[in-house]
Coordinates of N, CA and C in Angstrom, one line a residue:
X1 N 91.5 130.6 123.2 CA 92.2 131.9 122.6 C 91.9 131.8 121.0
X2 N 91.0 133.0 120.7 CA 90.7 133.1 119.1 C 92.2 133.1 118.4
X3 N 92.2 132.6 117.4 CA 93.4 133.1 116.3 C 93.9 134.2 116.1
X4 N 95.1 134.7 115.9 CA 95.2 136.1 115.6 C 94.9 136.1 114.0
X5 N 95.1 137.1 113.7 CA 94.7 137.8 112.3 C 95.8 137.0 111.2
X6 N 96.8 137.3 111.5 CA 98.1 136.5 110.9 C 97.7 135.1 110.5
X7 N 97.1 134.1 111.6 CA 96.9 132.6 111.6 C 95.4 132.8 110.7
X8 N 94.5 133.5 111.1 CA 93.5 133.4 110.2 C 93.6 133.8 108.7
X9 N 94.7 134.8 108.3 CA 94.7 134.9 106.9 C 95.8 133.6 106.5
X10 N 96.4 133.1 107.2 CA 97.2 131.7 106.6 C 96.6 130.9 106.5
X11 N 95.4 130.6 107.3 CA 94.7 129.4 107.0 C 93.6 129.5 106.0
X12 N 93.3 130.9 105.7 CA 92.3 131.4 104.5 C 93.3 130.8 103.2
X13 N 94.5 131.7 103.2 CA 95.1 131.2 102.0 C 95.9 129.6 101.8
X14 N 96.1 129.3 102.8 CA 96.5 127.7 102.6 C 95.2 126.8 102.0
X15 N 94.2 127.3 102.5 CA 92.8 126.3 102.0 C 92.6 126.8 100.6
X16 N 93.0 128.1 100.2 CA 92.4 128.3 98.9 C 93.5 127.9 97.9
X17 N 94.9 127.6 98.6 CA 95.7 126.9 97.6 C 95.4 125.2 97.2
X18 N 94.9 124.8 98.6 CA 95.0 123.2 98.6 C 93.4 123.0 97.9
X19 N 92.5 123.8 97.8 CA 91.3 123.6 97.1 C 90.9 123.6 95.6
X20 N 92.2 124.5 95.2 CA 92.5 124.8 93.7 C 91.9 126.2 93.6
X21 N 91.6 127.2 94.6 CA 91.1 128.3 94.2 C 92.0 129.3 93.5
X22 N 93.4 128.7 94.1 CA 94.6 129.4 93.7 C 95.5 128.8 93.1
X23 N 95.6 128.6 91.7 CA 96.3 127.5 91.3 C 97.6 128.0 91.0
X24 N 98.6 127.0 90.4 CA 99.7 127.1 90.0 C 100.2 128.6 89.2
X25 N 100.9 129.4 89.4 CA 101.1 130.8 88.8 C 100.3 131.8 89.0
X26 N 99.1 131.8 89.7 CA 98.4 132.6 90.3 C 98.6 133.4 90.9
X27 N 98.2 134.8 90.9 CA 99.0 135.9 91.7 C 97.8 136.1 92.7
X28 N 98.4 136.4 94.1 CA 97.6 136.4 95.4 C 97.6 138.1 95.7
X29 N 96.4 138.4 95.6 CA 95.8 140.0 95.5 C 95.5 140.4 97.0
X30 N 96.6 140.8 97.9 CA 96.4 141.2 98.9 C 95.1 142.4 99.6
X31 N 94.9 143.3 98.8 CA 94.1 144.5 98.7 C 92.3 143.7 98.4
X32 N 92.3 142.9 97.5 CA 91.3 141.9 97.3 C 90.5 141.3 98.7
X33 N 91.8 140.5 99.0 CA 91.7 139.6 100.3 C 90.9 140.4 101.5
X34 N 92.0 141.5 101.6 CA 91.4 142.7 102.9 C 90.1 142.9 102.7
X35 N 89.2 143.2 102.0 CA 88.0 143.7 101.4 C 87.4 142.8 101.7
X36 N 87.7 141.4 101.2 CA 86.7 140.4 101.3 C 86.6 139.9 103.0
X37 N 88.0 139.7 103.5 CA 87.9 139.5 105.0 C 87.7 140.6 105.9
X38 N 88.0 141.6 105.7 CA 88.2 142.7 106.8 C 89.4 142.7 107.6
X39 N 90.5 142.1 106.8 CA 91.6 141.6 107.7 C 92.9 142.8 106.7
X40 N 93.6 143.7 107.8 CA 94.3 144.5 106.9 C 95.6 143.8 106.3
X41 N 96.3 144.8 105.4 CA 97.7 143.8 104.5 C 98.6 143.7 105.6
X42 N 98.8 144.0 106.9 CA 100.0 143.4 107.5 C 99.9 141.9 107.6
X43 N 98.6 141.4 108.2 CA 98.6 139.9 108.6 C 98.8 139.1 107.2
X44 N 98.4 139.5 106.2 CA 98.2 138.9 104.8 C 99.8 138.6 104.4
X45 N 100.6 140.0 104.6 CA 101.9 140.0 104.5 C 102.6 138.9 105.1
X46 N 102.3 139.0 106.4 CA 102.9 137.8 107.1 C 103.0 136.5 106.9
X47 N 101.5 136.0 106.3 CA 101.2 134.8 105.8 C 101.7 134.3 104.7
X48 N 101.9 135.3 103.9 CA 102.5 134.7 102.6 C 103.9 134.5 102.8
X49 N 104.6 135.6 103.8 CA 106.1 135.0 104.1 C 106.2 133.9 104.7
X50 N 105.2 133.5 105.6 CA 105.1 132.0 106.1 C 104.9 131.1 104.9
X51 N 103.9 131.4 104.1 CA 103.7 130.2 103.0 C 104.9 130.3 101.9
X52 N 105.5 131.3 102.0 CA 106.8 131.1 101.0 C 108.0 130.3 101.7
X53 N 108.2 130.4 102.9 CA 109.0 129.7 103.6 C 108.7 127.8 103.7
X54 N 107.4 127.9 103.5 CA 107.0 126.5 103.3 C 107.1 125.8 101.9
X55 N 107.0 127.1 101.2 CA 107.3 126.6 99.6 C 105.9 126.4 98.6
X56 N 105.0 127.2 99.5 CA 103.7 127.0 99.1 C 103.6 128.5 97.7
X57 N 104.1 129.5 98.2 CA 104.2 130.5 97.4 C 105.6 131.1 96.9
X58 N 105.4 132.1 96.0 CA 106.7 132.7 95.7 C 106.6 134.4 95.9
X59 N 107.2 135.1 96.4 CA 107.3 136.3 96.4 C 108.1 137.1 95.5
X60 N 107.5 137.7 94.3 CA 108.5 138.2 93.1 C 108.5 139.8 93.4
X61 N 109.5 140.3 93.3 CA 109.8 141.4 93.3 C 109.1 142.5 92.4
X62 N 108.4 143.2 92.7 CA 107.2 144.1 92.0 C 106.3 143.5 91.2
X63 N 106.0 142.4 91.8 CA 104.7 141.4 90.7 C 104.0 141.0 92.2
X64 N 104.6 140.6 93.4 CA 103.8 140.3 94.5 C 104.0 138.9 94.6
X65 N 103.0 138.1 95.4 CA 103.0 136.6 95.9 C 102.1 135.7 94.4
X66 N 102.7 134.6 94.2 CA 102.0 133.7 93.1 C 102.2 132.5 93.8
X67 N 101.4 131.8 93.5 CA 101.3 130.3 94.1 C 102.5 129.6 93.1
X68 N 103.3 128.8 93.8 CA 104.4 128.1 93.2 C 103.8 127.3 92.3
X69 N 104.4 127.2 91.2 CA 104.5 126.4 90.0 C 104.6 125.0 89.7
X70 N 104.1 123.9 89.7 CA 104.4 122.4 90.0 C 105.1 122.1 88.9
X71 N 106.5 121.3 88.9 CA 107.3 121.1 87.8 C 107.6 119.6 88.3
X72 N 108.4 118.9 87.3 CA 109.0 117.7 88.0 C 110.0 117.6 88.9
X73 N 110.9 118.8 89.3 CA 111.8 118.8 90.3 C 110.9 118.6 91.7
X74 N 109.8 119.4 91.6 CA 108.8 119.8 92.7 C 108.4 118.4 93.4
X75 N 108.0 117.3 92.3 CA 107.3 116.2 92.6 C 108.4 115.2 93.1
X76 N 109.6 115.2 92.4 CA 110.8 114.1 92.8 C 111.1 114.7 94.3
X77 N 111.4 116.1 94.6 CA 111.8 116.9 95.9 C 110.8 116.0 97.2
X78 N 109.4 115.9 96.7 CA 108.2 115.8 97.7 C 108.2 114.2 98.1
X79 N 108.3 113.3 96.9 CA 108.8 112.6 96.8 C 109.8 111.7 97.8
X80 N 111.0 112.2 97.7 CA 112.1 112.0 98.3 C 112.0 112.4 99.7
X81 N 111.2 113.5 100.1 CA 111.1 113.4 101.6 C 110.3 112.9 102.3
X82 N 109.1 112.6 101.6 CA 108.0 111.9 102.1 C 108.4 110.4 102.3
X83 N 109.6 109.9 101.6 CA 109.8 108.5 101.6 C 110.5 108.5 103.2
X84 N 111.2 109.6 103.6 CA 112.3 109.5 104.6 C 111.6 109.8 105.6
X85 N 110.4 110.8 105.7 CA 109.6 111.1 106.6 C 108.6 109.9 107.1
X86 N 108.2 109.4 106.0 CA 107.2 108.4 106.1 C 107.6 107.1 106.8
X87 N 108.8 106.7 106.6 CA 109.5 105.5 106.9 C 109.6 105.8 108.3
X88 N 110.4 106.9 108.5 CA 110.4 107.4 110.0 C 109.2 107.0 111.0
X89 N 108.3 107.5 110.4 CA 107.0 108.0 111.5 C 106.3 106.3 111.4
X90 N 106.4 105.8 110.4 CA 106.0 104.3 110.6 C 106.7 103.4 111.4
X91 N 107.7 103.5 111.6 CA 108.8 102.7 111.9 C 108.4 103.1 113.8
X92 N 108.1 104.2 114.1 CA 108.0 104.9 115.5 C 106.7 104.1 115.9
X93 N 105.5 104.0 114.8 CA 104.2 103.9 114.8 C 103.9 102.7 114.9
X94 N 104.4 101.7 114.5 CA 104.3 100.2 114.1 C 104.0 99.6 115.5
X95 N 104.6 99.5 116.4 CA 104.6 98.6 118.0 C 103.2 99.2 118.3
X96 N 102.7 100.6 118.0 CA 101.7 101.0 118.7 C 99.9 100.7 117.9
X97 N 100.5 100.3 116.8 CA 99.2 100.1 116.2 C 98.5 99.0 116.7
X98 N 96.7 99.1 116.8 CA 96.0 98.1 117.5 C 95.7 97.1 116.1
X99 N 95.2 96.1 116.9 CA 94.5 95.1 115.8 C 93.7 95.5 114.8
X100 N 92.6 96.6 115.4 CA 91.7 97.0 114.7 C 92.3 97.8 113.7
X101 N 93.2 98.9 113.8 CA 93.8 99.7 112.7 C 94.8 99.2 111.9
X102 N 95.1 97.8 112.2 CA 95.8 96.9 111.0 C 94.8 96.3 110.1
X103 N 93.8 96.2 110.9 CA 92.7 95.5 109.8 C 92.1 96.2 109.3
X104 N 91.8 97.7 109.6 CA 91.2 98.9 108.9 C 92.7 98.9 107.6
X105 N 93.8 98.9 107.6 CA 94.8 99.4 106.9 C 94.7 98.2 105.6
X106 N 94.4 96.9 106.1 CA 94.1 96.2 105.3 C 92.7 96.0 104.4
X107 N 91.6 96.7 104.9 CA 90.5 96.9 104.2 C 90.8 98.1 103.4
X108 N 91.4 99.1 103.4 CA 91.8 100.1 102.6 C 92.5 99.8 101.7
X109 N 93.4 98.9 101.8 CA 94.2 98.4 100.7 C 93.6 97.1 99.9
X110 N 92.4 96.4 100.2 CA 91.2 96.0 99.4 C 90.4 96.8 98.4
X111 N 90.2 97.9 99.2 CA 89.4 99.0 98.4 C 90.4 99.5 97.3
X112 N 91.7 99.6 97.7 CA 92.2 100.7 96.4 C 92.1 99.4 95.3
X113 N 92.5 98.1 95.9 CA 92.2 97.1 94.4 C 91.1 97.1 93.9
X114 N 89.9 97.3 94.4 CA 89.1 97.8 93.7 C 88.6 99.0 93.1
X115 N 89.3 100.3 93.5 CA 89.4 101.2 92.9 C 90.0 101.1 91.5
X116 N 91.0 100.4 91.6 CA 91.7 100.1 90.2 C 91.0 99.2 89.2
X117 N 90.2 98.3 90.1 CA 89.5 97.7 88.8 C 88.4 98.3 88.1
X118 N 88.0 99.5 89.0 CA 86.9 100.3 88.7 C 87.5 101.5 87.8
X119 N 88.4 101.7 87.5 CA 89.5 102.5 86.6 C 89.2 103.9 87.5
X120 N 89.3 103.9 88.6 CA 89.1 105.1 89.3 C 90.4 105.6 90.3
X121 N 91.3 106.4 89.4 CA 92.7 106.7 90.1 C 92.5 107.7 91.0
X122 N 91.2 108.9 91.1 CA 91.1 109.9 92.3 C 91.1 109.0 93.6
X123 N 90.1 107.9 93.6 CA 89.5 107.2 94.6 C 90.8 106.6 95.2
X124 N 91.7 105.4 94.7 CA 92.7 105.1 94.7 C 93.7 106.2 95.7
X125 N 94.0 107.2 94.8 CA 94.8 108.2 95.6 C 94.4 108.5 97.0
X126 N 93.1 108.7 97.0 CA 92.7 109.5 98.3 C 92.6 107.7 99.5
X127 N 92.4 106.7 99.1 CA 92.7 105.7 100.0 C 93.8 105.5 100.1
X128 N 94.8 105.7 99.1 CA 96.4 105.5 99.3 C 97.1 106.4 100.6
X129 N 96.4 107.8 100.3 CA 96.9 108.4 101.4 C 96.3 108.3 102.8
X130 N 95.2 107.7 102.9 CA 94.6 107.3 104.1 C 95.4 106.3 104.6
X131 N 95.7 105.0 103.9 CA 96.6 103.9 104.2 C 97.7 104.3 104.9
X132 N 98.4 105.3 104.3 CA 99.9 105.6 104.9 C 99.9 106.6 106.2
X133 N 98.9 107.3 105.9 CA 98.9 108.2 107.3 C 98.1 107.3 108.1
X134 N 97.1 106.3 108.2 CA 97.1 105.5 109.1 C 98.2 104.8 110.1
X135 N 99.5 104.7 109.0 CA 100.3 103.6 109.5 C 101.4 104.4 110.2
X136 N 101.2 106.1 110.2 CA 102.1 106.9 110.6 C 101.3 107.4 112.2
X137 N 100.1 107.4 112.3 CA 99.3 108.1 113.2 C 99.5 107.6 114.5
X138 N 100.2 106.6 114.9 CA 100.7 106.2 116.4 C 102.0 106.7 116.7
X139 N 102.6 107.4 115.8 CA 104.3 107.4 116.0 C 104.8 108.7 117.4
X140 N 103.5 108.9 118.0 CA 103.7 109.9 119.3 C 104.6 111.0 118.8
X141 N 105.0 111.7 117.7 CA 105.8 112.8 117.3 C 104.6 113.6 116.6
X142 N 104.2 114.9 117.4 CA 103.1 115.5 116.8 C 103.7 116.2 115.7
X143 N 105.0 116.6 115.9 CA 105.7 117.2 114.9 C 105.9 116.7 113.6
X144 N 106.4 115.4 113.7 CA 106.6 114.6 112.4 C 105.2 114.2 111.5
X145 N 104.3 113.8 112.5 CA 103.3 113.9 112.0 C 102.6 114.8 111.2
X146 N 102.7 116.1 111.7 CA 102.3 117.1 111.2 C 103.0 117.5 109.4
X147 N 104.6 117.1 109.7 CA 105.5 117.3 108.2 C 104.9 116.1 107.4
X148 N 104.5 114.8 108.0 CA 104.1 114.1 106.8 C 102.9 114.5 106.4
X149 N 101.7 114.8 107.0 CA 100.5 115.4 106.4 C 100.7 116.6 105.1
X150 N 101.9 117.9 105.7 CA 101.8 118.4 104.8 C 102.7 118.2 103.7
X151 N 103.6 117.0 103.8 CA 104.0 116.3 102.3 C 103.0 115.8 101.6
X152 N 102.1 115.1 102.4 CA 101.0 114.4 101.5 C 100.1 115.3 101.0
X153 N 99.6 116.6 101.6 CA 99.4 117.6 100.8 C 99.6 118.1 99.8
X154 N 101.3 118.7 99.7 CA 101.6 119.2 98.6 C 101.7 117.9 97.5
X155 N 101.6 116.7 97.8 CA 101.6 115.6 96.7 C 100.5 115.8 96.2
X156 N 99.3 115.6 96.7 CA 97.8 116.1 96.2 C 97.7 117.0 95.4
X157 N 98.5 118.1 95.8 CA 98.1 119.4 94.8 C 99.1 119.1 93.6
X158 N 100.2 118.6 93.8 CA 100.9 118.2 92.5 C 100.0 117.4 91.4
X159 N 99.7 116.4 92.5 CA 98.7 115.2 91.4 C 97.5 115.9 90.8
X160 N 97.2 117.0 91.2 CA 95.8 117.8 90.6 C 96.4 118.4 89.5
X161 N 97.4 118.8 89.2 CA 98.1 119.7 88.3 C 98.9 118.8 87.2
X162 N 99.0 117.7 87.4 CA 100.0 116.8 86.5 C 99.6 115.2 87.3
X163 N 99.8 114.3 86.3 CA 98.9 112.8 86.1 C 100.5 112.3 86.2
X164 N 101.0 111.7 87.0 CA 102.3 111.2 87.2 C 102.2 109.8 87.2
X165 N 102.4 108.9 86.2 CA 102.0 107.5 85.8 C 102.9 106.8 85.6
X166 N 103.1 105.7 86.0 CA 103.9 104.4 85.5 C 103.2 103.2 85.4
X167 N 103.0 102.7 84.2 CA 102.3 101.5 84.3 C 102.7 100.2 85.1
X168 N 101.5 99.9 85.4 CA 101.5 98.6 86.7 C 102.0 99.1 87.8
X169 N 102.3 100.4 88.3 CA 103.1 100.6 89.9 C 101.8 100.5 90.8
X170 N 100.9 101.1 90.4 CA 99.7 101.2 91.4 C 99.4 99.6 91.8
X171 N 99.3 99.0 91.1 CA 98.9 97.3 91.4 C 100.1 96.6 92.0
X172 N 101.6 97.1 91.9 CA 102.5 96.6 92.4 C 102.7 97.0 93.7
X173 N 102.1 98.3 94.1 CA 101.9 99.1 95.2 C 101.4 98.3 96.4
X174 N 100.2 97.8 96.0 CA 99.1 97.0 97.0 C 99.9 95.8 97.4
X175 N 100.5 95.1 96.7 CA 101.5 93.7 97.1 C 102.6 94.6 98.2
X176 N 103.1 95.7 97.9 CA 104.3 96.2 98.7 C 103.3 96.8 100.3
X177 N 102.4 97.0 100.1 CA 101.5 97.7 101.3 C 101.4 96.1 102.0
X178 N 101.0 95.3 101.5 CA 100.9 93.9 102.2 C 102.0 93.5 103.1
X179 N 103.3 93.8 102.4 CA 104.3 93.2 103.0 C 104.8 94.1 104.2
X180 N 104.4 95.5 103.7 CA 104.6 96.3 105.2 C 103.9 95.7 106.1
X181 N 102.5 95.6 105.9 CA 101.8 95.3 107.0 C 102.0 93.7 108.0
X182 N 102.6 92.9 106.7 CA 103.3 91.7 107.4 C 104.5 92.0 108.5
X183 N 105.4 93.1 107.9 CA 106.4 93.4 108.7 C 106.0 93.6 110.4
X184 N 104.9 94.7 110.0 CA 104.5 95.2 111.4 C 103.6 94.4 112.3
X185 N 102.8 93.4 111.7 CA 101.8 92.3 112.3 C 103.0 91.3 113.0
X186 N 104.1 91.0 112.1 CA 105.0 90.0 112.7 C 106.4 90.6 113.8
X187 N 106.2 91.9 114.2 CA 106.9 92.3 115.1 C 108.3 92.7 114.7
X188 N 108.6 93.0 113.1 CA 109.8 93.0 112.9 C 110.8 94.6 113.3
X189 N 111.9 94.3 112.9 CA 112.7 95.5 113.6 C 112.2 96.6 112.8
X190 N 112.2 98.0 114.1 CA 111.8 99.1 113.2 C 112.5 99.6 112.2
X191 N 113.7 99.3 112.3 CA 114.5 99.8 111.3 C 114.4 99.0 109.8
X192 N 114.0 97.9 109.8 CA 113.5 97.1 108.7 C 112.2 97.6 107.9
X193 N 111.2 97.9 109.3 CA 110.0 98.6 108.5 C 110.5 99.9 108.1
X194 N 111.1 100.9 108.7 CA 111.5 102.1 108.0 C 112.1 101.9 106.7
X195 N 112.9 101.1 106.2 CA 113.4 100.9 105.0 C 112.7 99.9 104.1
X196 N 111.8 99.4 104.5 CA 110.8 98.9 103.9 C 109.7 99.9 103.1
X197 N 109.3 100.7 103.9 CA 108.2 101.9 103.7 C 109.0 103.1 102.6
X198 N 110.3 103.5 103.1 CA 110.8 104.1 102.1 C 111.3 103.8 100.6
X199 N 111.6 102.1 100.8 CA 111.7 101.6 99.5 C 110.6 101.7 98.5
X200 N 109.3 101.6 99.4 CA 108.1 101.4 98.5 C 107.9 102.8 98.3
X201 N 108.0 104.2 98.6 CA 107.8 105.3 98.2 C 108.9 105.4 96.7
X202 N 110.4 105.3 97.1 CA 111.3 105.2 96.2 C 110.8 104.4 94.9
X203 N 110.3 103.6 94.8 CA 109.7 102.3 94.0 C 109.0 103.2 92.9
X204 N 108.1 104.2 93.7 CA 107.2 104.8 92.8 C 107.9 106.0 92.1
X205 N 109.0 106.6 92.2 CA 109.5 107.5 92.0 C 110.2 106.8 90.9
X206 N 110.9 106.0 91.3 CA 112.1 105.0 89.9 C 110.9 104.6 88.8
X207 N 109.9 104.2 89.1 CA 108.8 103.6 88.2 C 108.4 104.5 87.5
X208 N 108.0 105.7 87.8 CA 107.6 107.1 87.1 C 108.9 107.6 86.1
X209 N 110.1 107.7 86.6 CA 111.2 108.2 86.0 C 111.5 107.2 85.1
X210 N 111.3 105.8 85.0 CA 111.9 105.0 84.0 C 110.9 105.3 82.9
X211 N 109.4 105.1 83.1 CA 108.3 105.6 82.0 C 108.5 106.7 81.4
X212 N 108.9 107.9 82.2 CA 109.0 109.2 81.4 C 109.9 109.0 80.4
X213 N 111.3 108.3 80.7 CA 112.6 108.1 79.8 C 112.2 107.6 78.7
X214 N 111.7 106.5 79.0 CA 111.3 105.2 77.9 C 110.2 106.2 76.9
X215 N 109.5 107.0 77.5 CA 108.5 107.7 76.7 C 109.1 108.8 75.6
X216 N 109.8 109.5 76.6 CA 110.9 110.7 75.6 C 111.9 110.2 74.6
X217 N 112.1 108.7 75.0 CA 113.1 108.0 74.0 C 112.3 107.2 72.6
X218 N 111.0 107.0 72.8 CA 110.1 106.5 72.1 C 109.9 107.7 71.3
X219 N 109.5 108.8 71.7 CA 109.2 110.2 71.2 C 110.4 110.7 70.0
X220 N 111.6 110.6 70.5 CA 112.8 111.0 70.0 C 113.1 110.3 68.7
X221 N 112.9 108.9 69.0 CA 113.0 107.9 68.0 C 112.2 108.4 66.3
X222 N 110.9 109.0 67.0 CA 110.0 109.3 65.5 C 110.0 110.4 65.2

């Protein structure tokens, strides 16, 4: 069955936000899109309401729809939600991961180390997402996997507009990845796996928050 006009409009707008065509704060002009794709205004408005509910756009009275502006709170909310979703998904997935998939995860972690050595944060980030989505991939809960994917996509968008950094955190995360894989390979209790994955994500949040606080304190001292 062919997608409805509203589904087509939604897919077009979501892709444009994801690939950076529409940046944070940019206005979405329905008339222009209608002419470009020969889709009437009603499906565009429906898709914008859906995107607003998902947090991708804001509909401002007398101004129209604009892409949501990224801020520190957005990053914190996304990281906290991702920690919980991903922890649960990995715990559900763990017993179903094959030896080949676990070997692939180990390989991805080694490639991340190489990306760090080559000062390539973009590649590190891409590999990191692949690593975590692989560990969630066998959860047998399509809705949960979709939520994890959506939050990773949101996180990627945030990272394109601001660089969240904490010295040494990326290297420490590789060791934590190995520990998570050790738990999975060892048949650890799902609750322990879930807690370890959630703690791993929160460690990044805490490290960045600490670094930002120290940097602000240093700036105030001068």
